[in-house]
Amino acid sequence: MDLTTHYDVVVAGAGPVGLMLGCELRLGGVGRVLVVERLAEIDETIKAGAINSPTAVALDRRGLLPALAEVQRQALDQFREFQRARGGNASAPPPPKFAGHFAGIILGADMLDPADPAFADIGPAGDVGLVPQAALERLLADRAREAGVEVRRQVELTGFEQDDDGVSVHLAPTDGSAPESVRASWLVGCDGGRSAVRKLAGFDFPGTPPEITGYQAVIGLTGAEGLGTGWTATDTGMYVHGPTPGRVLTVECDGPPVDRTTPVTAEELQGSLRRVSGVDVTVTEVRTATRFTDNCRQVTDYRAGRVLLAGDAAHVHSPFGGQGLNLGIGDAMNLGWKLAAVVRGRAPEGLLDTYTAERHPIGAWVLDWTRAQIALMRPESHARALRAVVTDLTRTVDGTTYLVKKISGVWQRYDLPGDHPLVGLSAPDLELADGTRLADHLHSGRALLLDLDDDPKLRVAAEGYGDRVDVRTAVCPGHPHLSGLLVRPDGFTAWAADPRQPGVAQKPEAPTLKDTVEDTLKRWFGAPAA
């Protein structure tokens, strides 16, 4: 076949992760990015209903916060519509911004300590969370188009061969037209839990087998008056009714479904809902539906030569706690700028090793987080006894705050070199004296060196990185003890200076400040230009 068509990166899968990765690659200066997707349209199947703090913050740093706020407003309107249909108070306040659940145990906002330092400096992104997956995918599809990402739908990846110089990728249009092959420097699988890229590349994918059958759907329903709202545990499983019109979820702990590939029928949903709830409901219409299990697996390495994985292609787990979408967006943010730097020759391939090193531990935590919830959801006496203990803990400020910090993702950090407490954490959304926020200076997708002490030596250290790192001198009244901050393109702090901390960064006359920032710049962004 003709392999003359060449791309820098081919991405398999145009879900939120693949689209986000495509956008990040283009921001990083990658010339030709192709995203291929088997589906003809954006998948409207009901999936994740919310985003966590790292995702909201990441999208804020790319200028998408106003659009996210509008999506949330529409979601809250649906919440009120459901309240009205149930005979409730349509003007009741929406769920609190940090609310969530652990194994269906609702975490009350009145038991959350909002003054916990983990919630500090998130900025206005902390007010956005109710963003359904399909709506986010539409936003990212628009952004990818604006960024110049080539997205080809109704195209399936059927195979590939990699060598030292790149990957030959074989594509088959699903409309029956002639297959083709293209050449790419790199291939990234963002093609979901049943990833063809992962299987064809032979990634090791260990984990634990499924134990449950779950359904999530938006349906037409009669006899729903007998259903509770929210999460309800029964002797046969768990179910959810609401918080938007027609939305239901069921969990049965009697093993995985026999077939996960056929469309979910009204009879199937009706049977599950009746068994779990004990209510004689009738499903009259299926608008959108999906099956899920608690199959938990994670690849041991996110890279095999010139092939990489992100999102569900790299890790699968049950959806409880809403971690999957957010975990995938974090993968795309971490990988995008690194792969762009390698493609453009600004960093050695070894930089890609930090992708697995940084993202694998967070993925492993998510798998265990979801396994723990399954253990509490089983309808047997030992699990229900343990569930009662955890429920008691959620009635305390410390217990609820701990769980909400985990759900929100504010705990996430990378093990990066450096002694400052901010290193490895998502950078605080500093409010600067000129009225801007740190997020406003990250829309370009470049790194940011923030000089908060008007230090000429700090700015000299960044000379030669003008094509990779933006340098800003600013005043930050709310953080008088922070004199400098180096933020990677993914928003994580690579270096920070505190004039009170000897040996890390002192006043401008101390040579350690310039030395440490120079070392950090070289570590992440290569040698300075001549």
Coordinates of C-alpha atoms in Angstrom, one line a residue:
M1 CA 0.0 0.0 0.0
D2 CA 1.0 3.6 -0.5
L3 CA 2.7 4.9 2.7
T4 CA 3.5 8.3 1.4
T5 CA 1.0 10.0 3.7
H6 CA 2.9 10.9 6.8
Y7 CA 1.7 12.2 10.2
D8 CA 3.7 13.1 13.2
V9 CA 1.2 11.4 15.5
V10 CA -1.8 9.1 14.8
V11 CA -4.3 8.9 17.7
A12 CA -6.8 6.0 17.7
G13 CA -10.0 7.1 19.4
A14 CA -11.9 10.4 19.2
G15 CA -13.4 10.3 22.7
P16 CA -12.6 13.0 25.2
V17 CA -9.1 11.6 25.8
G18 CA -8.1 11.3 22.2
L19 CA -9.5 14.8 21.4
M20 CA -7.7 16.3 24.4
L21 CA -4.5 14.7 23.4
G22 CA -4.8 16.0 19.9
C23 CA -5.4 19.5 21.1
E24 CA -2.4 19.3 23.4
L25 CA -0.1 18.0 20.7
R26 CA -1.1 20.9 18.4
L27 CA -0.5 23.4 21.3
G28 CA 2.9 21.8 21.6
G29 CA 3.7 22.6 18.0
V30 CA 3.2 19.2 16.4
G31 CA 2.5 19.8 12.7
R32 CA 0.3 16.9 11.6
V33 CA -2.0 15.1 14.0
L34 CA -4.5 12.5 12.8
V35 CA -7.3 11.2 15.1
V36 CA -9.3 8.3 13.8
E37 CA -12.6 7.1 15.2
R38 CA -14.8 4.2 14.3
L39 CA -18.1 5.9 15.3
A40 CA -19.7 8.3 12.9
E41 CA -20.9 10.8 15.5
I42 CA -20.1 11.7 19.1
D43 CA -21.2 8.9 21.4
E44 CA -24.3 10.2 23.4
T45 CA -24.5 7.1 25.6
I46 CA -24.8 8.2 29.2
K47 CA -21.4 7.7 30.9
A48 CA -19.6 10.0 33.4
G49 CA -21.7 12.8 34.7
A50 CA -19.1 15.0 36.2
I51 CA -15.5 16.1 36.1
N52 CA -13.2 16.5 39.1
S53 CA -10.9 19.3 40.2
P54 CA -7.8 18.4 38.1
T55 CA -9.9 18.1 35.0
A56 CA -11.7 21.4 35.6
V57 CA -8.4 23.2 36.4
A58 CA -6.8 21.7 33.3
L59 CA -9.6 22.9 31.0
D60 CA -9.6 26.3 32.7
R61 CA -5.9 26.6 31.8
R62 CA -6.9 26.1 28.2
G63 CA -9.5 28.8 28.3
L64 CA -12.6 26.5 28.4
L65 CA -14.0 27.5 31.8
P66 CA -16.8 29.7 30.5
A67 CA -18.0 26.9 28.2
L68 CA -17.9 24.4 31.1
A69 CA -19.9 26.8 33.3
E70 CA -22.6 26.9 30.7
V71 CA -22.8 23.1 30.5
Q72 CA -23.1 23.0 34.2
R73 CA -25.9 25.5 34.2
Q74 CA -27.8 23.3 31.8
A75 CA -27.2 20.2 33.9
L76 CA -28.5 22.1 37.0
D77 CA -31.7 22.9 35.0
Q78 CA -32.2 19.2 34.4
F79 CA -31.7 18.5 38.1
R80 CA -34.5 21.0 38.9
E81 CA -36.7 19.5 36.3
F82 CA -36.3 16.1 37.9
Q83 CA -37.1 17.6 41.3
R84 CA -40.3 19.2 39.8
A85 CA -41.4 15.9 38.2
R86 CA -41.0 14.1 41.6
G87 CA -43.2 16.7 43.3
G88 CA -40.3 18.3 45.0
N89 CA -39.1 21.9 45.3
A90 CA -37.8 22.9 41.9
S91 CA -36.0 25.8 43.5
A92 CA -34.1 23.6 45.9
P93 CA -30.3 24.2 45.9
P94 CA -28.3 22.0 43.6
P95 CA -25.8 19.4 44.9
P96 CA -22.9 21.2 46.6
K97 CA -19.8 21.6 44.5
F98 CA -17.7 19.1 46.4
A99 CA -20.5 16.6 47.0
G100 CA -20.2 13.0 45.9
H101 CA -20.5 9.5 47.1
F102 CA -18.4 6.6 48.2
A103 CA -20.0 3.2 47.2
G104 CA -23.3 5.0 47.1
I105 CA -22.9 6.5 50.6
I106 CA -23.7 10.2 50.1
L107 CA -21.2 12.7 51.4
G108 CA -23.0 15.7 52.9
A109 CA -21.7 19.2 52.3
D110 CA -22.4 20.1 55.9
M111 CA -19.7 17.6 57.0
L112 CA -17.0 19.0 54.7
D113 CA -14.3 21.3 55.9
P114 CA -13.9 23.8 53.0
A115 CA -11.0 25.4 54.9
D116 CA -8.8 22.3 54.4
P117 CA -5.6 23.4 52.7
A118 CA -6.0 20.9 49.9
F119 CA -8.9 23.0 48.6
A120 CA -7.0 26.3 48.6
D121 CA -6.0 28.1 45.5
I122 CA -8.0 26.0 43.0
G123 CA -9.6 29.2 41.7
P124 CA -13.0 29.5 39.9
A125 CA -12.5 26.1 38.3
G126 CA -13.5 24.6 41.7
D127 CA -17.0 25.8 41.2
V128 CA -17.5 23.7 38.0
G129 CA -18.1 19.9 38.2
L130 CA -21.5 18.9 36.7
V131 CA -20.2 18.4 33.2
P132 CA -21.5 15.2 31.4
Q133 CA -19.0 13.3 29.3
A134 CA -20.9 13.8 26.0
A135 CA -21.0 17.5 26.5
L136 CA -17.3 17.6 27.3
E137 CA -16.6 15.6 24.1
R138 CA -18.5 18.1 22.0
L139 CA -16.5 21.0 23.5
L140 CA -13.3 19.2 22.8
A141 CA -14.3 18.3 19.3
D142 CA -14.9 22.0 18.6
R143 CA -11.5 22.9 20.1
A144 CA -9.7 20.2 18.1
R145 CA -11.2 21.5 14.9
E146 CA -10.1 25.0 15.8
A147 CA -6.6 23.7 16.7
G148 CA -6.1 22.1 13.3
V149 CA -6.4 18.5 14.4
E150 CA -7.5 16.2 11.6
V151 CA -10.3 14.1 12.9
R152 CA -11.5 11.3 10.6
R153 CA -14.7 9.4 11.7
Q154 CA -16.0 6.1 10.5
V155 CA -12.4 4.9 10.2
E156 CA -11.2 1.9 12.1
L157 CA -7.5 1.0 13.0
T158 CA -7.0 -2.6 11.8
G159 CA -3.3 -3.1 12.4
F160 CA 0.1 -1.5 12.5
E161 CA 3.8 -2.3 12.4
Q162 CA 6.5 -0.3 14.1
D163 CA 10.2 0.1 13.5
D164 CA 13.0 2.3 14.7
D165 CA 11.7 5.3 12.6
G166 CA 8.0 5.1 13.1
V167 CA 4.8 3.2 12.7
S168 CA 2.9 2.0 9.6
V169 CA -0.8 2.3 10.5
H170 CA -3.5 0.4 8.6
L171 CA -6.9 2.0 8.4
A172 CA -10.3 0.7 7.1
P173 CA -13.2 3.1 6.5
T174 CA -16.4 1.6 7.9
D175 CA -18.4 2.8 4.9
G176 CA -16.9 0.1 2.7
S177 CA -14.4 2.3 0.9
A178 CA -10.9 1.1 0.2
P179 CA -8.5 0.6 3.1
E180 CA -5.4 2.7 3.4
S181 CA -2.1 2.8 5.3
V182 CA -0.4 5.9 6.6
R183 CA 3.0 6.4 8.1
A184 CA 3.4 8.1 11.6
S185 CA 6.3 8.8 13.9
W186 CA 4.2 7.8 16.9
L187 CA 0.9 6.0 17.5
V188 CA -1.2 6.6 20.6
G189 CA -4.1 4.3 21.6
C190 CA -7.0 6.2 23.2
D191 CA -9.5 3.7 21.9
G192 CA -11.1 2.6 25.2
G193 CA -11.2 -0.4 27.4
R194 CA -11.3 -2.9 24.5
S195 CA -8.4 -1.1 22.8
A196 CA -7.3 -2.6 19.5
V197 CA -4.0 -0.7 19.9
R198 CA -3.3 -2.3 23.3
K199 CA -4.2 -5.8 22.0
L200 CA -2.2 -5.5 18.8
A201 CA 0.9 -4.2 20.5
G202 CA 0.8 -6.9 23.1
F203 CA 0.8 -4.8 26.2
D204 CA 0.7 -6.7 29.5
F205 CA -2.7 -6.0 31.1
P206 CA -2.9 -7.6 34.5
G207 CA -5.7 -7.1 37.0
T208 CA -8.8 -8.6 38.7
P209 CA -11.8 -10.2 36.9
P210 CA -15.3 -8.7 37.0
E211 CA -17.9 -9.6 39.8
I212 CA -20.9 -7.4 39.0
T213 CA -23.3 -6.4 36.2
G214 CA -24.2 -2.8 36.1
Y215 CA -26.5 -0.7 33.9
Q216 CA -26.7 3.0 33.4
A217 CA -29.5 4.4 31.2
V218 CA -31.8 7.2 30.4
I219 CA -35.3 5.7 29.9
G220 CA -39.0 6.3 29.8
L221 CA -40.5 4.7 32.9
T222 CA -43.9 4.1 34.4
G223 CA -44.5 3.0 38.0
A224 CA -41.5 5.0 39.2
E225 CA -43.5 6.5 42.1
G226 CA -42.3 3.6 44.3
L227 CA -38.6 4.2 43.5
G228 CA -36.4 6.1 45.9
T229 CA -34.3 8.9 44.7
G230 CA -30.5 8.9 44.8
W231 CA -28.6 5.8 45.8
T232 CA -30.6 3.0 47.4
A233 CA -29.1 -0.2 48.8
T234 CA -31.4 -3.3 48.8
D235 CA -31.1 -7.0 49.7
T236 CA -30.3 -7.8 46.0
G237 CA -28.0 -4.9 45.0
M238 CA -28.1 -1.1 44.6
Y239 CA -30.0 1.3 42.3
V240 CA -30.0 5.0 41.6
H241 CA -33.0 7.0 40.3
G242 CA -32.2 10.6 39.2
P243 CA -30.9 13.2 39.6
T244 CA -32.0 14.0 36.1
P245 CA -35.2 12.9 34.3
G246 CA -35.2 9.3 33.3
R247 CA -31.7 8.4 34.6
V248 CA -31.3 5.1 36.4
L249 CA -28.4 2.9 37.4
T250 CA -28.5 -0.6 38.8
V251 CA -25.8 -2.9 40.3
E252 CA -26.2 -6.6 40.7
C253 CA -23.4 -8.6 42.3
D254 CA -24.0 -12.0 40.7
G255 CA -21.2 -12.0 38.1
P256 CA -20.6 -10.2 34.8
P257 CA -23.0 -10.0 31.9
V258 CA -23.0 -12.9 29.5
D259 CA -22.7 -10.6 26.5
R260 CA -21.5 -7.0 26.6
T261 CA -21.6 -6.3 22.9
T262 CA -25.3 -6.5 22.0
P263 CA -27.5 -3.4 22.5
V264 CA -29.1 -3.0 25.9
T265 CA -32.9 -3.7 25.6
A266 CA -35.8 -2.3 27.5
E267 CA -36.6 -5.8 28.9
E268 CA -33.0 -6.2 30.2
L269 CA -33.2 -2.9 32.0
Q270 CA -36.6 -3.5 33.3
G271 CA -35.6 -6.9 34.7
S272 CA -32.6 -5.5 36.5
L273 CA -34.4 -2.6 37.9
R274 CA -37.3 -4.8 39.2
R275 CA -34.9 -7.3 40.7
V276 CA -32.9 -4.7 42.6
S277 CA -35.6 -2.3 43.6
G278 CA -38.5 -4.7 44.2
V279 CA -40.8 -2.2 42.4
D280 CA -43.0 -3.3 39.5
V281 CA -41.8 -0.6 37.1
T282 CA -42.2 -0.7 33.3
V283 CA -39.5 0.6 30.9
T284 CA -41.3 2.2 28.0
E285 CA -38.4 3.6 26.1
V286 CA -34.6 3.4 26.0
R287 CA -33.0 6.7 25.1
T288 CA -29.4 5.7 25.9
A289 CA -28.0 2.8 27.9
T290 CA -24.8 1.0 28.7
R291 CA -23.6 -2.1 30.6
F292 CA -20.6 -2.0 32.8
T293 CA -18.6 -4.3 35.2
D294 CA -15.9 -3.9 37.8
N295 CA -13.2 -5.5 35.6
C296 CA -10.0 -3.8 37.0
R297 CA -6.9 -3.9 34.9
Q298 CA -3.9 -1.7 34.1
V299 CA -1.0 -2.0 31.7
T300 CA 2.4 -2.3 33.4
D301 CA 3.9 0.2 31.1
Y302 CA 2.1 2.9 29.1
R303 CA 4.7 2.8 26.3
A304 CA 6.0 0.0 24.0
G305 CA 8.5 1.5 21.6
R306 CA 6.7 4.1 19.4
V307 CA 3.2 3.1 20.7
L308 CA 1.7 4.6 23.7
L309 CA -1.7 4.3 25.6
A310 CA -3.9 6.8 27.4
G311 CA -7.3 6.7 29.1
D312 CA -9.3 3.4 29.3
A313 CA -6.9 1.8 26.8
A314 CA -4.3 1.9 29.6
H315 CA -6.6 1.1 32.6
V316 CA -10.2 -0.1 33.2
H317 CA -12.3 -0.2 36.3
S318 CA -15.8 0.3 37.5
P319 CA -17.2 3.8 37.1
F320 CA -18.0 4.5 40.7
G321 CA -16.6 7.8 42.0
G322 CA -16.5 9.1 38.4
Q323 CA -12.7 8.6 38.1
G324 CA -12.3 7.2 34.6
L325 CA -12.9 10.2 32.4
N326 CA -10.8 12.4 34.7
L327 CA -8.0 9.9 34.8
G328 CA -7.9 9.8 31.0
I329 CA -7.9 13.6 30.7
G330 CA -4.9 13.7 33.2
D331 CA -3.1 11.1 31.0
A332 CA -3.6 13.3 27.9
M333 CA -2.4 16.5 29.7
N334 CA 0.7 14.7 30.9
L335 CA 1.6 13.0 27.6
G336 CA 0.7 15.8 25.2
W337 CA 3.5 18.2 25.9
K338 CA 6.1 15.5 26.4
L339 CA 5.3 13.8 23.1
A340 CA 5.2 17.1 21.3
A341 CA 8.7 18.0 22.7
V342 CA 10.1 14.6 21.4
V343 CA 8.4 15.0 18.0
R344 CA 9.9 18.5 17.6
G345 CA 13.4 17.3 18.7
R346 CA 13.4 19.5 21.8
A347 CA 13.7 16.5 24.2
P348 CA 15.1 13.0 24.0
E349 CA 12.8 10.0 23.9
G350 CA 13.7 9.4 27.6
L351 CA 11.3 12.2 28.5
L352 CA 8.4 9.8 27.6
D353 CA 9.6 7.4 30.4
T354 CA 8.3 10.0 32.9
Y355 CA 4.8 9.5 31.5
T356 CA 4.4 6.0 32.9
A357 CA 6.4 7.0 36.0
E358 CA 4.0 9.8 36.9
R359 CA 0.6 8.5 35.7
H360 CA 0.8 4.8 36.6
P361 CA 0.7 5.3 40.4
I362 CA -2.4 7.5 40.1
G363 CA -4.1 4.9 37.8
A364 CA -3.2 2.1 40.3
W365 CA -4.8 4.2 43.1
V366 CA -8.0 4.6 41.1
L367 CA -8.3 0.9 40.5
D368 CA -8.0 0.2 44.3
W369 CA -10.4 3.1 45.0
T370 CA -13.1 1.5 42.8
R371 CA -12.4 -2.0 44.2
A372 CA -13.0 -0.7 47.7
Q373 CA -16.4 0.6 46.7
I374 CA -17.4 -2.7 45.2
A375 CA -16.5 -4.4 48.5
L376 CA -19.0 -2.1 50.3
M377 CA -21.7 -2.5 47.7
R378 CA -22.1 -6.3 48.0
P379 CA -25.5 -7.3 49.5
E380 CA -24.1 -9.7 52.1
S381 CA -23.8 -9.4 55.8
H382 CA -20.0 -8.7 56.1
A383 CA -20.1 -6.0 53.5
R384 CA -23.2 -4.4 55.0
A385 CA -21.5 -4.4 58.4
L386 CA -18.5 -2.6 57.0
R387 CA -20.7 -0.3 55.1
A388 CA -22.3 0.8 58.3
V389 CA -18.9 1.6 59.8
V390 CA -18.0 3.7 56.7
T391 CA -21.4 5.5 56.9
D392 CA -20.6 6.5 60.5
L393 CA -17.3 7.9 59.3
T394 CA -19.0 10.0 56.7
R395 CA -21.0 11.6 59.5
T396 CA -17.8 13.2 60.8
V397 CA -16.0 16.2 59.3
D398 CA -12.7 14.4 59.1
G399 CA -14.2 11.4 57.4
T400 CA -16.2 13.3 54.8
T401 CA -13.3 15.7 54.1
Y402 CA -10.9 12.8 53.6
L403 CA -13.2 11.1 51.1
V404 CA -14.1 14.3 49.2
K405 CA -10.4 15.2 48.9
K406 CA -9.9 11.8 47.2
I407 CA -12.9 12.1 45.0
S408 CA -12.1 15.6 43.9
G409 CA -8.5 14.7 43.0
V410 CA -6.9 17.5 44.9
W411 CA -4.5 15.0 46.5
Q412 CA -2.8 14.1 43.2
R413 CA 0.9 14.9 42.9
Y414 CA 3.9 13.6 41.0
D415 CA 7.2 12.5 42.6
L416 CA 9.4 15.3 41.2
P417 CA 12.8 16.4 42.4
G418 CA 12.8 19.4 44.7
D419 CA 12.3 20.3 48.3
H420 CA 9.6 23.0 48.0
P421 CA 6.1 21.7 49.1
L422 CA 4.5 22.9 45.9
V423 CA 6.8 20.8 43.7
G424 CA 4.9 17.9 42.1
L425 CA 1.5 19.5 42.8
S426 CA -0.8 21.2 40.4
A427 CA 0.2 24.8 40.5
P428 CA -2.0 27.1 42.7
D429 CA -4.2 29.4 40.7
L430 CA -2.5 32.5 42.0
E431 CA -4.3 35.8 41.8
L432 CA -1.9 38.4 40.5
A433 CA -1.8 42.1 41.2
D434 CA -2.7 43.0 37.6
G435 CA -6.0 41.2 38.0
T436 CA -5.1 38.1 36.1
R437 CA -4.9 34.5 37.4
L438 CA -2.1 32.0 36.8
A439 CA -4.6 30.0 34.6
D440 CA -4.8 33.0 32.2
H441 CA -1.1 32.6 31.4
L442 CA -1.3 28.9 30.5
H443 CA -3.7 29.1 27.5
S444 CA -0.8 28.7 25.1
G445 CA 0.1 25.3 26.4
R446 CA 3.7 26.4 27.1
A447 CA 5.6 26.3 30.3
L448 CA 5.5 29.3 32.6
L449 CA 8.3 30.8 34.7
L450 CA 6.7 33.2 37.1
D451 CA 9.1 35.8 38.7
L452 CA 7.3 37.1 41.8
D453 CA 10.4 38.9 43.3
D454 CA 11.5 41.0 40.3
D455 CA 14.7 39.0 40.1
P456 CA 16.9 39.6 37.0
K457 CA 19.0 36.5 37.7
L458 CA 15.9 34.3 37.5
R459 CA 15.0 35.8 34.2
V460 CA 18.6 35.3 32.9
A461 CA 18.3 31.6 33.8
A462 CA 15.4 31.3 31.4
E463 CA 17.3 32.8 28.5
G464 CA 17.5 30.4 25.6
Y465 CA 14.1 28.9 26.4
G466 CA 11.9 31.6 24.8
D467 CA 10.5 29.1 22.3
R468 CA 9.4 26.7 25.1
V469 CA 8.9 28.8 28.3
D470 CA 7.0 32.0 28.9
V471 CA 8.5 34.3 31.5
R472 CA 6.3 36.7 33.5
T473 CA 7.3 39.1 36.2
A474 CA 4.4 39.8 38.5
V475 CA 3.3 40.6 42.0
C476 CA 1.2 38.2 44.0
P477 CA -0.1 39.8 47.2
G478 CA -1.7 36.6 48.6
H479 CA 1.6 34.7 48.6
P480 CA 4.3 37.0 49.9
H481 CA 6.6 34.1 50.7
L482 CA 6.6 32.7 47.1
S483 CA 9.3 34.3 45.0
G484 CA 9.2 32.2 41.9
L485 CA 7.3 29.3 40.2
L486 CA 8.1 27.2 37.2
V487 CA 4.9 25.5 35.9
R488 CA 5.1 22.7 33.3
P489 CA 2.7 22.8 30.3
D490 CA 0.4 20.4 32.1
G491 CA 0.1 22.8 35.0
F492 CA 2.2 20.9 37.5
T493 CA 4.8 22.7 39.5
A494 CA 8.4 21.7 38.5
W495 CA 10.2 24.3 40.7
A496 CA 9.2 26.8 43.3
A497 CA 11.3 29.3 45.4
D498 CA 10.7 30.5 48.9
P499 CA 13.1 33.2 50.2
R500 CA 12.7 31.8 53.7
Q501 CA 14.0 28.3 52.7
P502 CA 17.8 28.2 52.8
G503 CA 19.5 26.1 50.1
V504 CA 16.5 26.0 47.8
A505 CA 16.0 29.7 47.0
Q506 CA 17.2 32.7 48.9
K507 CA 17.4 36.3 47.9
P508 CA 18.6 37.2 44.4
E509 CA 22.3 37.3 45.5
A510 CA 22.2 33.6 46.5
P511 CA 23.5 31.5 43.6
T512 CA 21.3 28.5 44.5
L513 CA 18.2 30.1 43.1
K514 CA 19.6 30.5 39.6
D515 CA 21.3 27.1 39.7
T516 CA 18.2 25.2 40.8
V517 CA 15.9 26.7 38.2
E518 CA 18.5 26.2 35.5
D519 CA 18.8 22.5 36.4
T520 CA 15.0 22.2 36.4
L521 CA 14.7 23.9 33.0
K522 CA 17.2 21.5 31.5
R523 CA 15.5 18.5 33.1
W524 CA 12.2 19.2 31.5
F525 CA 12.9 21.3 28.4
G526 CA 16.3 20.3 27.3
A527 CA 19.3 22.5 26.6
P528 CA 18.8 26.2 26.1
A529 CA 19.1 27.6 22.5
A530 CA 22.3 29.3 21.7

